[in-house]
């Protein structure tokens, strides 16, 4: 058994899928924890693509220290659909074997987790860390990237409120999240948005019109902010025009886009990234593999990746409805 525990000498790290602030903090924490445990850390450049191509280099402590507070991922990320093919994954294993690397930590979203699980089944010791701004990995209360994206959205919505207020406007703000409403719900509550719309509560346009009419024409509020998760409506501009025609309230749409993905990771982001990353190394040194790490009720936990992927998504509908009622004051 002790043999098994000491089997790992080298560990590689890669980032995959959409980049997220805090990925660099996580890479740094893994490298530090690996050295602490007597392992040699390696960096894989460009996600699974770089793994297959063998772009794997020894990590430098001085370099990783430099990136602790920078957004994005300095080892780059990639979307590489070819990794779904078995022969391509076998090539990745060959590259790791060639460098005598026994373990791999993958920082990414659910797609990246699938890749990590498949590598685990062919004998690479793998651990998944949740890295995405979307917060759509249900095995963790929070993903690396979510806190910073939330801060960026909140500060931008505050700016949008300033201008909306100055012109008595309604502004529809589209936020990212892929199909998850987390960014919309958290930012909507934090900014006092009059309406939050996600895939869970897609509203008919007539109902949105009624809310805007009530807020602006009856309550005489000076502005209305409506936060909408991307992909819920096809054409926000059309909805804005309809609201304007029906209510006579000047209405605009604003799509926040990729500004939500960049920026300096917040303190909480770095703290959570460091905790999860150190735990990943501890698990590997304990002989574990095929696990996904999460933070649940403020405690680190590790679940088999397949189990982690099967966790149900949290439901926000009651929260959304409660805040809609609170904001729709009489
Ligand atoms: P995320 O990890 O953020 O969900 P993607 O869904 O784009 O982002 O997945 C990232 C990468 O993970 C993909 O480009 C691909 O290389 C790999 N991947 C995704 N799904 C699978 C799968 N079913 N099997 C193997 N690899 C996968
Ligand atoms: O998964 C992160 C994310 O930013 C999603 O919120 C968004 O839907 C998607 O990536 C955008 O991806 P891309 O930058 O490849 O267009």
XYZ file of N, CA, C and O and ligand atoms in Angstrom, residues 16-18 48 78-81 83-84 89 108-112 114-115 118 178, ligand 1:
107
model
N -8.646 23.912 -19.134
C -9.411 23.497 -20.319
C -10.782 24.171 -20.331
O -11.320 24.542 -19.289
N -11.355 24.323 -21.526
C -12.652 24.999 -21.659
C -12.456 26.507 -21.555
O -11.352 27.012 -21.738
N -13.535 27.233 -21.233
C -13.439 28.696 -21.114
C -12.505 29.058 -19.968
O -12.568 28.454 -18.907
N -6.149 20.041 -23.445
C -5.983 18.674 -23.964
C -5.242 18.655 -25.297
O -4.586 17.673 -25.642
N -7.968 25.550 -24.290
C -8.385 25.220 -25.661
C -9.694 24.461 -25.623
O -10.025 23.811 -24.632
N -10.423 24.592 -26.704
C -11.563 23.684 -26.926
C -11.043 22.721 -27.991
O -10.598 23.132 -29.065
N -11.062 21.444 -27.675
C -10.402 20.445 -28.528
C -11.294 19.202 -28.612
O -11.096 18.220 -27.896
N -12.320 19.275 -29.478
C -13.312 18.191 -29.539
C -12.702 16.823 -29.883
O -13.257 15.783 -29.499
N -10.605 15.293 -28.521
C -10.273 14.523 -27.320
C -11.361 13.494 -26.983
O -11.162 12.613 -26.149
N -12.489 13.592 -27.648
C -13.558 12.604 -27.434
C -13.209 11.269 -28.085
O -13.846 10.259 -27.829
N -6.927 10.172 -27.094
C -6.613 10.134 -25.651
C -5.431 9.209 -25.369
O -4.615 9.463 -24.493
N -11.204 22.884 -15.101
C -12.125 23.197 -16.188
C -13.570 22.937 -15.792
O -13.872 22.696 -14.617
N -14.438 22.943 -16.795
C -15.856 22.725 -16.548
C -16.247 21.271 -16.786
O -15.387 20.384 -16.807
N -17.532 21.044 -16.989
C -18.005 19.652 -17.062
C -17.448 18.889 -18.269
O -17.147 17.693 -18.168
N -17.253 19.579 -19.391
C -16.647 18.924 -20.562
C -15.243 18.432 -20.212
O -14.874 17.273 -20.476
N -14.488 19.283 -19.576
C -13.113 18.932 -19.173
C -13.127 17.766 -18.187
O -12.236 16.908 -18.206
N -15.226 15.306 -18.189
C -15.415 14.065 -18.963
C -14.066 13.560 -19.470
O -13.769 12.367 -19.404
N -13.268 14.480 -19.989
C -11.938 14.112 -20.482
C -11.098 13.525 -19.357
O -10.414 12.504 -19.528
N -12.091 9.996 -18.480
C -11.645 9.003 -19.469
C -10.145 8.724 -19.322
O -9.703 7.584 -19.492
N -23.761 30.348 -19.689
C -24.151 29.279 -20.609
C -25.631 28.983 -20.356
O -26.436 29.837 -20.607
P -15.899 23.091 -20.129
O -14.838 22.190 -19.627
O -15.781 24.486 -19.612
O -17.283 22.490 -19.973
P -15.960 22.324 -22.919
O -17.299 21.683 -22.844
O -15.622 23.115 -24.120
O -15.669 23.292 -21.696
O -14.883 21.138 -22.766
C -13.509 21.435 -22.749
C -12.759 20.358 -23.465
O -12.891 19.124 -22.754
C -13.248 20.032 -24.855
O -12.779 20.953 -25.822
C -12.647 18.660 -25.070
O -11.267 18.752 -25.342
C -12.832 18.035 -23.686
N -14.085 17.283 -23.632
C -15.344 17.766 -23.581
N -16.258 16.773 -23.581
C -15.555 15.609 -23.635
C -15.925 14.230 -23.679
N -17.204 13.839 -23.661
N -14.940 13.322 -23.745
C -13.636 13.703 -23.765
N -13.236 14.986 -23.725
C -14.162 15.934 -23.660
